[in-house]
CSV table of C-alpha atoms in Angstrom, one decimal:
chain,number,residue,atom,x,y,z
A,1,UNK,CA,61.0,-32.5,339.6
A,2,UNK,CA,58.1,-31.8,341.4
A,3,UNK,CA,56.2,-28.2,341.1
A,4,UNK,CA,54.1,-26.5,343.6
A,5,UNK,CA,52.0,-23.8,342.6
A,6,UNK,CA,52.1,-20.8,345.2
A,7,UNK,CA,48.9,-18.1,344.9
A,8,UNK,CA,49.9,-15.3,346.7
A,9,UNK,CA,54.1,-14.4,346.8
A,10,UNK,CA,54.8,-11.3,348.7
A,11,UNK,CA,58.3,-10.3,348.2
A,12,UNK,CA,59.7,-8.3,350.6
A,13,UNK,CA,63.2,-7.5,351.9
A,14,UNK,CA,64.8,-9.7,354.5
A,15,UNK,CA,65.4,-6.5,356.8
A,16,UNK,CA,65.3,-2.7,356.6
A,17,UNK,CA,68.5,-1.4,357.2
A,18,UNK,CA,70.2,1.7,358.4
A,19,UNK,CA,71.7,3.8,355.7
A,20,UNK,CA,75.4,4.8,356.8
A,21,UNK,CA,77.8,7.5,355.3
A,22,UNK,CA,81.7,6.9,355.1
A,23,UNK,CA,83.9,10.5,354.1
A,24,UNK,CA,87.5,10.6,354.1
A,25,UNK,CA,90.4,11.9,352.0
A,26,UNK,CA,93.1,10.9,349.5
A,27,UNK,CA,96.4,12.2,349.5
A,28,UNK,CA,99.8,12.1,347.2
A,29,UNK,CA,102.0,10.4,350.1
A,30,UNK,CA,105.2,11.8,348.5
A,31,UNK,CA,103.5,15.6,348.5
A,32,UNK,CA,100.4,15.2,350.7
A,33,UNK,CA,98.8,16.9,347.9
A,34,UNK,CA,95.2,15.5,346.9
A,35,UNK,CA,94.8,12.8,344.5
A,36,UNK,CA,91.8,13.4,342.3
A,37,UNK,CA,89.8,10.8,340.5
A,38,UNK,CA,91.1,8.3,342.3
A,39,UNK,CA,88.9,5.3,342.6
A,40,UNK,CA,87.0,4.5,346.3
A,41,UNK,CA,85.1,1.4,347.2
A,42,UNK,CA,83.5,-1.3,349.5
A,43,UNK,CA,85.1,-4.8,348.3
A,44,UNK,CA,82.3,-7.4,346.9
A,45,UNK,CA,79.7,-4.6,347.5
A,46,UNK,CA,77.6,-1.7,345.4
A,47,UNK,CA,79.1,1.2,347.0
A,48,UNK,CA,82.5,2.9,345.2
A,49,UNK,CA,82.9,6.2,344.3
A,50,UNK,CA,85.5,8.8,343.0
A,51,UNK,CA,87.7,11.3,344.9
A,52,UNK,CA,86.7,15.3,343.5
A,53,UNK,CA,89.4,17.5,343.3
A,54,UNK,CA,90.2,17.8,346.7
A,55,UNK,CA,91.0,14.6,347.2
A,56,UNK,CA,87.3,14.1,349.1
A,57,UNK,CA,85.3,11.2,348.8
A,58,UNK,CA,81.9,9.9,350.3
A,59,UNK,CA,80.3,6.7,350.2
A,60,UNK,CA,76.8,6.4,350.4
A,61,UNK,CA,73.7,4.2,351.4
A,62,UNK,CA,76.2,1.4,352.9
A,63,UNK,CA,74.6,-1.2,355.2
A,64,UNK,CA,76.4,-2.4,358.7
A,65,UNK,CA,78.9,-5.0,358.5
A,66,UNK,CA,82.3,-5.3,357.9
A,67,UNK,CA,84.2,-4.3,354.5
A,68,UNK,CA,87.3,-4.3,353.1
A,69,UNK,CA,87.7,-0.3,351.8
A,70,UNK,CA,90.1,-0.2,348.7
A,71,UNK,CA,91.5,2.7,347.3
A,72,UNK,CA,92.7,2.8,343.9
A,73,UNK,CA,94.6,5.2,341.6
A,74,UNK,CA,97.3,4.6,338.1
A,75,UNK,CA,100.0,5.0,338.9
A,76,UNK,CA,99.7,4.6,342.9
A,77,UNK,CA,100.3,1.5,344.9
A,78,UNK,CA,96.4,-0.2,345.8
A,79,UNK,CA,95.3,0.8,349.1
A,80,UNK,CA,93.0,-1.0,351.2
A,81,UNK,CA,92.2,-1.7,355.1
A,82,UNK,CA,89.3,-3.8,356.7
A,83,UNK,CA,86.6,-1.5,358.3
A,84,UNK,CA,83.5,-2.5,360.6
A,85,UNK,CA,79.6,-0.2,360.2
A,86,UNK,CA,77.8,-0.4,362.6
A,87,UNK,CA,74.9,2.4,363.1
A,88,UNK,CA,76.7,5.5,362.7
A,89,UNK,CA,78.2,7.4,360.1
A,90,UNK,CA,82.2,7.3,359.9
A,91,UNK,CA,84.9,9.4,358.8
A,92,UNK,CA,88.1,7.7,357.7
A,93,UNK,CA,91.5,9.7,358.8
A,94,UNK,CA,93.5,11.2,355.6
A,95,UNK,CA,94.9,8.4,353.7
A,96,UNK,CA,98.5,8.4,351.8
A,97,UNK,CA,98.8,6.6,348.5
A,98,UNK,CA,102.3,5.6,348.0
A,99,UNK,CA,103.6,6.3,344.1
A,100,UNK,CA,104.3,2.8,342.4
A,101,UNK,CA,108.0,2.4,342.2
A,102,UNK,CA,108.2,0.7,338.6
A,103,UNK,CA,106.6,2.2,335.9
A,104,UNK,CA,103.1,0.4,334.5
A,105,UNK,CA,103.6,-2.1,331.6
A,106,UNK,CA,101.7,-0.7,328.3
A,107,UNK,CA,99.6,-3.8,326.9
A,108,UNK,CA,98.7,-3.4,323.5
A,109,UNK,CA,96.8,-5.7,321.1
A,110,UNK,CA,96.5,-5.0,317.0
A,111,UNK,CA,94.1,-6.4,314.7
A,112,UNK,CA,97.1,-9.8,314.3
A,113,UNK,CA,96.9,-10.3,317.7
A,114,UNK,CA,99.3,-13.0,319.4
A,115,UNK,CA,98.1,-16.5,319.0
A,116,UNK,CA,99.6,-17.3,322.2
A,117,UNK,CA,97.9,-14.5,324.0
A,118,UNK,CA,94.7,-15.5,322.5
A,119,UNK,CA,95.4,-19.1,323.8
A,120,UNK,CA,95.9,-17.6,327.0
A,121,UNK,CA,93.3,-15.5,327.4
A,122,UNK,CA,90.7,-18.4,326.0
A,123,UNK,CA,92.3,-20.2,329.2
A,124,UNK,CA,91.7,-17.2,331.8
A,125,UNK,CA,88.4,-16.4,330.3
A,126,UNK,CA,87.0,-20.4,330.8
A,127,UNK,CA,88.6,-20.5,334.3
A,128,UNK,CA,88.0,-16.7,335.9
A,129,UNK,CA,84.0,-16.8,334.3
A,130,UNK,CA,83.3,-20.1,333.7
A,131,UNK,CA,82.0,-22.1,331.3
A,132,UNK,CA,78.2,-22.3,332.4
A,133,UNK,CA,75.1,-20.9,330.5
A,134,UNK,CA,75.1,-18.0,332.9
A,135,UNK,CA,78.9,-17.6,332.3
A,136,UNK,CA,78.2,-17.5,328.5
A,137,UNK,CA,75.9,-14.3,329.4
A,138,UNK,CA,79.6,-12.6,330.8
A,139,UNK,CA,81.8,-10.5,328.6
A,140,UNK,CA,85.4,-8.9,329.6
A,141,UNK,CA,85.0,-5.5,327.6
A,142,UNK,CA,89.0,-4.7,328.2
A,143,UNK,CA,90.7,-7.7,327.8
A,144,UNK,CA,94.1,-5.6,326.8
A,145,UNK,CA,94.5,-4.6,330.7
A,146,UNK,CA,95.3,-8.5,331.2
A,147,UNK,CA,99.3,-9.4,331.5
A,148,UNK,CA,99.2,-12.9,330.7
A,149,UNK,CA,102.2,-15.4,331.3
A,150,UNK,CA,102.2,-18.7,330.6
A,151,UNK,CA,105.1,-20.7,332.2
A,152,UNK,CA,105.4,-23.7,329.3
A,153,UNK,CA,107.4,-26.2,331.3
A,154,UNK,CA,105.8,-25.5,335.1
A,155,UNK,CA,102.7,-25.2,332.9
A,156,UNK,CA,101.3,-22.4,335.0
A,157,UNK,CA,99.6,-19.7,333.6
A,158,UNK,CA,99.6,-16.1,335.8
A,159,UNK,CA,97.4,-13.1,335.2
A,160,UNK,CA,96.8,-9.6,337.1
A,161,UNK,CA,95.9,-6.4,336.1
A,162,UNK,CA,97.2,-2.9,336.6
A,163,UNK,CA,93.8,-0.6,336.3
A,164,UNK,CA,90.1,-2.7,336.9
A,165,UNK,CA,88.6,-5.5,334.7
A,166,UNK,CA,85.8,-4.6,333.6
A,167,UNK,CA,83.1,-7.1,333.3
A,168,UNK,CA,79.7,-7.5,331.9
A,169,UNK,CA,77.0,-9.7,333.6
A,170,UNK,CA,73.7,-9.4,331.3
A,171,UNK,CA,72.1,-12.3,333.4
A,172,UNK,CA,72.3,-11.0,336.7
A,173,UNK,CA,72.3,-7.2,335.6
A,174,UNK,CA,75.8,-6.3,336.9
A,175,UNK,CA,78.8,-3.9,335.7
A,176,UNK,CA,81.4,-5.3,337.5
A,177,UNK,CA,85.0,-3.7,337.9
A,178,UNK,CA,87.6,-6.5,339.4
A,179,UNK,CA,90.8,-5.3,340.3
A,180,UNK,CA,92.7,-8.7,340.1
A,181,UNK,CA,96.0,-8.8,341.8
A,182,UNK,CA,96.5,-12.4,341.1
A,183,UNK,CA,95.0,-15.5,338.9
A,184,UNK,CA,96.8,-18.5,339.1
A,185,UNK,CA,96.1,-21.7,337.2
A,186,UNK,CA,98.5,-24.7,337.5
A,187,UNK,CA,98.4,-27.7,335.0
A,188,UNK,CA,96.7,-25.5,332.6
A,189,UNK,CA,94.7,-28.0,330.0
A,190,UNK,CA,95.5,-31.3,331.8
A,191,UNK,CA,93.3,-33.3,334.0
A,192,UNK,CA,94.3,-32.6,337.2
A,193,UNK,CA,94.4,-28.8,336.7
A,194,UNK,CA,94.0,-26.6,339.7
A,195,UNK,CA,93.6,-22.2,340.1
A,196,UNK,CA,93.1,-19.7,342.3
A,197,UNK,CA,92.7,-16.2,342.3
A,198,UNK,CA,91.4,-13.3,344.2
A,199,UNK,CA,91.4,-9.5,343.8
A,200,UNK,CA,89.1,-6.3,344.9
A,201,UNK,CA,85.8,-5.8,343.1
A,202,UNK,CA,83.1,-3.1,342.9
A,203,UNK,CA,79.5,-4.0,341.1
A,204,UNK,CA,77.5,-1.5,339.4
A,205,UNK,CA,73.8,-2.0,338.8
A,206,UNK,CA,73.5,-1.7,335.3
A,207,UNK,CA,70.6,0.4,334.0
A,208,UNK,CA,67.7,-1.6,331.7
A,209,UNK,CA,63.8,-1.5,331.2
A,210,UNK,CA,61.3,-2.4,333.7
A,211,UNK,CA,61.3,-6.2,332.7
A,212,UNK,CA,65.0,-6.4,332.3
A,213,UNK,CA,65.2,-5.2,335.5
A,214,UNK,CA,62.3,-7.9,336.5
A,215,UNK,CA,64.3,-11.0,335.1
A,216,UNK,CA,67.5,-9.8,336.6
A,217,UNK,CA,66.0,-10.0,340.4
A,218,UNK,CA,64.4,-13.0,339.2
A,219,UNK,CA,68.0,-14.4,338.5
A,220,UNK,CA,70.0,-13.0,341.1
A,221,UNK,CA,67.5,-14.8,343.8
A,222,UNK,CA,67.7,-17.6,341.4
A,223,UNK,CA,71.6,-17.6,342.1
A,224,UNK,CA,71.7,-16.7,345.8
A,225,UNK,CA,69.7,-19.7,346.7
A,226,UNK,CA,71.4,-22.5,348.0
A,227,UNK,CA,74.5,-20.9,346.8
A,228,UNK,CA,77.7,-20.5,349.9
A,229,UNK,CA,76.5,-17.0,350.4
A,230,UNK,CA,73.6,-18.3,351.7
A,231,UNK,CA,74.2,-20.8,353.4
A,232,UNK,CA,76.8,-19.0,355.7
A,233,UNK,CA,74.5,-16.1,356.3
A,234,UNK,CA,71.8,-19.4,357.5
A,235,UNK,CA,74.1,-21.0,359.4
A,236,UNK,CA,74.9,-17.6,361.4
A,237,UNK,CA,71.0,-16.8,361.9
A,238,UNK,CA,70.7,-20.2,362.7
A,239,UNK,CA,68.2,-20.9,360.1
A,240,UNK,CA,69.9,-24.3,358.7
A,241,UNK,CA,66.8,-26.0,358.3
A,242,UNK,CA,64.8,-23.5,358.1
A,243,UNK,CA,66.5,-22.0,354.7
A,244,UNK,CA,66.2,-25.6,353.1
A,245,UNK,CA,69.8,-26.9,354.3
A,246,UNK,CA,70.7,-30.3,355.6
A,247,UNK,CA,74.5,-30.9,356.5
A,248,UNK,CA,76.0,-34.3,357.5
A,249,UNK,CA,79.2,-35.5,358.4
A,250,UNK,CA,81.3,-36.4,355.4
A,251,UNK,CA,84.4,-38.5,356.5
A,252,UNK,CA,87.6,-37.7,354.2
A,253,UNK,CA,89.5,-40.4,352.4
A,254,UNK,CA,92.5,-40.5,354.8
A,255,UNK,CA,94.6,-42.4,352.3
A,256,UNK,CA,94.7,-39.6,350.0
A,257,UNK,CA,97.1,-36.8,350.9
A,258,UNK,CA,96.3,-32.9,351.0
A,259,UNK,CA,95.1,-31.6,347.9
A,260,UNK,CA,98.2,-28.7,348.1
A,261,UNK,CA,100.9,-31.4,348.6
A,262,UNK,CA,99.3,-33.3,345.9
A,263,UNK,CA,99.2,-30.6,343.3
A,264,UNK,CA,102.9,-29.4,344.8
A,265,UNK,CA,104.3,-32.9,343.4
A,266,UNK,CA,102.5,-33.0,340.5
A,267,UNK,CA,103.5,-29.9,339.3
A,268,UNK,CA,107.1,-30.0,340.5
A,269,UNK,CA,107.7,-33.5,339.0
A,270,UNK,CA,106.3,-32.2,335.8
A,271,UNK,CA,108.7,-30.4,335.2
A,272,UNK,CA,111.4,-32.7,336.6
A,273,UNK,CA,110.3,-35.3,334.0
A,274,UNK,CA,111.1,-33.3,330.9
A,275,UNK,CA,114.8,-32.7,331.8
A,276,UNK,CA,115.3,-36.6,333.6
A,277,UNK,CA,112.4,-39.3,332.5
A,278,UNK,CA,113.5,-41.5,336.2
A,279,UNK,CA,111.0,-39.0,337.4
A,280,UNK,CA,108.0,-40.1,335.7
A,281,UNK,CA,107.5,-42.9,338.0
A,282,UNK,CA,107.2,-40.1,341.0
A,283,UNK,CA,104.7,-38.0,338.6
A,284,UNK,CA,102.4,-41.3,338.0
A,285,UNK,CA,102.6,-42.1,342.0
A,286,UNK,CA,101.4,-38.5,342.6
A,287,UNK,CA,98.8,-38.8,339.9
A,288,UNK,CA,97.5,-42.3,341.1
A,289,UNK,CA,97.2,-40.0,344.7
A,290,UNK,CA,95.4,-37.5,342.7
A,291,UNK,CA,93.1,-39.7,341.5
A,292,UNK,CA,91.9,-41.4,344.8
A,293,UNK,CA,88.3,-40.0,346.0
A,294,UNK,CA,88.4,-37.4,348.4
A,295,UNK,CA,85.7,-38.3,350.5
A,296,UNK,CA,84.5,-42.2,352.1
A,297,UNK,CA,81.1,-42.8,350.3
A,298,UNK,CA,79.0,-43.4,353.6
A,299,UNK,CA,77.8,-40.4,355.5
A,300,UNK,CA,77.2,-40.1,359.0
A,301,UNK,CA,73.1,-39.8,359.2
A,302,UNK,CA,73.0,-37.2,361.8
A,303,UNK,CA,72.3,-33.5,360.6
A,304,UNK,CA,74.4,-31.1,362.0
A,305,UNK,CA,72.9,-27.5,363.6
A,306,UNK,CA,74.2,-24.4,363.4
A,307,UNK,CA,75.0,-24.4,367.3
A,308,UNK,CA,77.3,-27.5,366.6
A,309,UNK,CA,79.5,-25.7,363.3
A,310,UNK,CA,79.5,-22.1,364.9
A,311,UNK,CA,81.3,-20.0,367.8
A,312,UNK,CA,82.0,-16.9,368.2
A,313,UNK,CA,85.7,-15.4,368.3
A,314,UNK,CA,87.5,-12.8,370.3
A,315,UNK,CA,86.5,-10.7,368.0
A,316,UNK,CA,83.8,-8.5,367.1
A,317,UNK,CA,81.7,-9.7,364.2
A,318,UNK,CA,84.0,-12.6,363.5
A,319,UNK,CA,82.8,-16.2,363.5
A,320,UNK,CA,84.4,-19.5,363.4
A,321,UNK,CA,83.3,-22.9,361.6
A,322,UNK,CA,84.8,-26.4,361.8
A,323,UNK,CA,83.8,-30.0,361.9
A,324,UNK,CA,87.0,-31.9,363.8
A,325,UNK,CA,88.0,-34.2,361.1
A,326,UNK,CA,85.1,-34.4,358.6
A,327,UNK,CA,84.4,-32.3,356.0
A,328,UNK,CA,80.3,-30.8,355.3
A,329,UNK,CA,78.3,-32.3,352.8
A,330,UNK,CA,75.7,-29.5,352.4
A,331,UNK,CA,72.0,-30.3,350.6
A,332,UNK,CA,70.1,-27.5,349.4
A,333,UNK,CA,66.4,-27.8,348.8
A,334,UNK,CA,63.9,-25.1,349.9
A,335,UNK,CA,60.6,-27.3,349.7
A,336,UNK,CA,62.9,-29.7,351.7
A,337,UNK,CA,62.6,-32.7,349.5
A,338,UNK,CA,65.8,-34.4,350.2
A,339,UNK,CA,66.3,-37.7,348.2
A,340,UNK,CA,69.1,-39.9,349.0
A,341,UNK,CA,72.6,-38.3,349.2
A,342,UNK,CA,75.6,-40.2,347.2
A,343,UNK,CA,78.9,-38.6,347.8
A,344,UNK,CA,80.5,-40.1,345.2
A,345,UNK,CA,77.9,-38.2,342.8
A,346,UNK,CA,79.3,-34.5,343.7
A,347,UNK,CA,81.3,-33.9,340.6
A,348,UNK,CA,78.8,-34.9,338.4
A,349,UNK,CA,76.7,-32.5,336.1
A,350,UNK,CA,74.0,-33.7,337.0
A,351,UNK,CA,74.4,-32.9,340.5
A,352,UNK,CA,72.2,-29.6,341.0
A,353,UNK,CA,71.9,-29.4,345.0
A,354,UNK,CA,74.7,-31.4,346.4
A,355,UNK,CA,78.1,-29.5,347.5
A,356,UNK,CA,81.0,-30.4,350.2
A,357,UNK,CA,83.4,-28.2,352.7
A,358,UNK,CA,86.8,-29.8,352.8
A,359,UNK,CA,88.4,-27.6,355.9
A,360,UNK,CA,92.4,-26.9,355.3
A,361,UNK,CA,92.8,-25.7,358.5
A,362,UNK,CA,90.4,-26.8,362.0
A,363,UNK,CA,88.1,-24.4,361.4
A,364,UNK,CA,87.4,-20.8,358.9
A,365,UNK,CA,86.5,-17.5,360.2
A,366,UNK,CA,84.4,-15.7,358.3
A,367,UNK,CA,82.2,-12.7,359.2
A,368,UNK,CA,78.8,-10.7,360.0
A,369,UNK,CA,78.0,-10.6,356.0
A,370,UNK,CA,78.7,-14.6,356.0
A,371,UNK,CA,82.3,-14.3,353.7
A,372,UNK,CA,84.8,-16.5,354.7
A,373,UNK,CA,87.8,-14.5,355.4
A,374,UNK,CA,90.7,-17.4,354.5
A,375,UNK,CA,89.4,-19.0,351.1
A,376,UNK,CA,92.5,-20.5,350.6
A,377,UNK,CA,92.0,-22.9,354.3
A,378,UNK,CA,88.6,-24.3,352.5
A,379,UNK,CA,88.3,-26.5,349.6
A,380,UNK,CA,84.9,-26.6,347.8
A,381,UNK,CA,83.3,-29.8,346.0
A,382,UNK,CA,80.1,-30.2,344.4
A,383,UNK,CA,78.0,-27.2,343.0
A,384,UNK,CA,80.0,-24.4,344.9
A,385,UNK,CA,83.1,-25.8,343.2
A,386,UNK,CA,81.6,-24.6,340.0
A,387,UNK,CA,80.8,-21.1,340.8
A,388,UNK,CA,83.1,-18.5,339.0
A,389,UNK,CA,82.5,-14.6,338.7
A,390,UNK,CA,79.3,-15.1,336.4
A,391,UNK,CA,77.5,-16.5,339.6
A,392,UNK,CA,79.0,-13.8,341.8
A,393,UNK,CA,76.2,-11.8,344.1
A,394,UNK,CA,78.1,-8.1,346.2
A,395,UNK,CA,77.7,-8.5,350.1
A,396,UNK,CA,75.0,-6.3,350.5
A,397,UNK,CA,72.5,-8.4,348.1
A,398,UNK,CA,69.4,-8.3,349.8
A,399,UNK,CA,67.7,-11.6,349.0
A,400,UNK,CA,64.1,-11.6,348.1
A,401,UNK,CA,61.3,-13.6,350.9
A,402,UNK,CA,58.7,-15.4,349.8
């Protein structure tokens, strides 16, 4: 790898924003009284506070764009409604939290914990943070809030939590509190395993001395570049090339089937097989389909701009992306030395810059901060494919320019 030696780096902010206020209030919907101490906040951003005894809250310092606002409280059902910033400050109406209807499970874990749990949570732990150097830096400090179930013959494992998840990142400098409503991960420990999971999450910068606080921008930039985030806030500025992109046409295997129906059959013949072995036969076919590449190894040599992925929607704020057929095989290199693409190299370690956009669906939306608003109609290969919560950056990260 080539170095270059720069003499003068002056790092600035990629724009000065306006600094917006959002007030509201938090009421008991089955007294309209107010509901202290309950927990406020700005999915995948910095901003979250608590409600005083009044049932008032008030956000702070948040940057235009469009949020999802959550509203948490034990013992209440999880609030949350999408909300557009534009310049002005904004008060939300009264809101009603509804009183859960079943009473909260009580996890509880002794010094002989459950093997099985452990198991589990070893599982989770790999999947949910990864398995990375940086992920290595990320600890769960209240793994008891987990309920873990592992289904033995679907071979699905399931995980949510009741309060937040409360996570340390010591690489990137982040307290993060992850409200996960589901984690799903089929096939659990067998080579054609598969998850998913999403939930509402609130990052705190965590406090640290001038040079921790040094090497954590230093890492966070580090993790931002070339990463989806930034790419999709590129692509909207149109700034492909300019950010050290290059997107081509990748032409998907047509003989191999959609990844969901794939994993459907696999998964539902699994279990089949252990109560009637003619079903094996249907479980190899499935896993022979499995195994086919997903993509044709030859790219189309044309890059792509930003004006031929991106239109605007009906509405505000809200972009679309597609390719017709094809799915994006996205290079990232900021000195734009790009070498030779193989597609059939994207799942390798070794691969560092390389990483694909399989679209479920004609085309995502995502919006103004560049988050795609359907993850579940994309498919990620490559490096993206590998990021778990350890790599995660909030919305309003502002990346450093050179």
């Amino acid at each position: 790898m080539k170095k270059i030696f720069i003499l003068l780096i002056t790092i600035l902010p990629f724009a000065a924003f306006a600094q917006i206020t959002i007030k509201g209030r938090i009421l008991n919907q089955a007294d309209t009284k107010p509901l202290a101490n309950a927990s406020v906040f700005l999915s995948n951003a910095t901003n979250g506070n608590k409600t005083d005894a009044d049932g008032y809250f008030v956000l702070q310092n948040v940057k235009p764009g469009k949020y999802n606002m959550v509203v948490s409280c034990i013992g209440f059902d999880k609030y949350d409604q999408d909300i557009s910033i534009d310049n002005s400050n904004m008060i939300i109406p009264a809101i009603l939290l509804f009183p859960k209807s079943t009473a909260l499970k009580q996890v509880t874990i002794t010094a002989k914990q459950d093997l099985d749990w452990l198991h589990n949570y070893e599982l989770f732990k790999d999947e949910f943070l990864g398995t990375s150097a940086l992920s290595k830096q990320c600890k769960i400090l209240n793994p008891e809030r987990l309920d873990l179930t592992y289904d033995k013959k679907a071979g699905i494992l399931s995980a949510s939590t009741d309060d937040f998840l409360i996570i340390q990142n010591n690489a990137l400098g982040y307290r993060i509190q992850y409200l996960l409503a589901n984690f799903t991960l089929n096939n659990a420990g067998q080579f054609n395993k598969s998850f998913s999971y999403y939930g509402s999450v609130l990052f705190e910068e965590m406090d640290g001395s001038p040079s921790q606080k040094k090497e954590w921008r230093a890492k966070r930039q580090e993790v931002y570049e070339g990463s989806l985030m930034h790419f999709m806030q590129a692509a909207l500025r149109n700034r492909i090339d300019d950010e050290g992109f290059r997107v081509l046409r990748l032409p998907i295997n047509t003989n191999r089937p959609n990844e969901d129906l794939i994993q459907a059959n696999i998964r539902a013949f699994t279990i089949l097989k252990k109560d009637n072995k003619r079903f094996r036969d249907s479980l190899a076919y499935w896993q022979k389909k499995h195994d086919l590449p997903k993509f044709e190894k030859k790219l189309l040599p044309f890059p792509l701009t930003a004006n031929e992925l991106i239109s605007r929607t009906d509405k505000k704020d809200i972009y679309a992306m597609g390719c017709s057929f094809d799915a994006l095989y996205i290079t990232y290199d900021k000195y734009h030395h790009f070498n030779k693409p193989f597609p059939d190299t994207l799942t390798s370690l070794k691969n560092i810059n390389n990483s694909a956009i399989l679209f479920n669906d004609p085309t995502i939306l995502f919006d103004s901060n560049g988050v795609v608003l359907q993850p579940n109609n994309i498919t990620l290969d490559g490096v993206w494919a590998r990021g778990r919560m350890a790599w995660l950056l909030p919305l309003d990260y502002e990346p450093l320019k050179n």
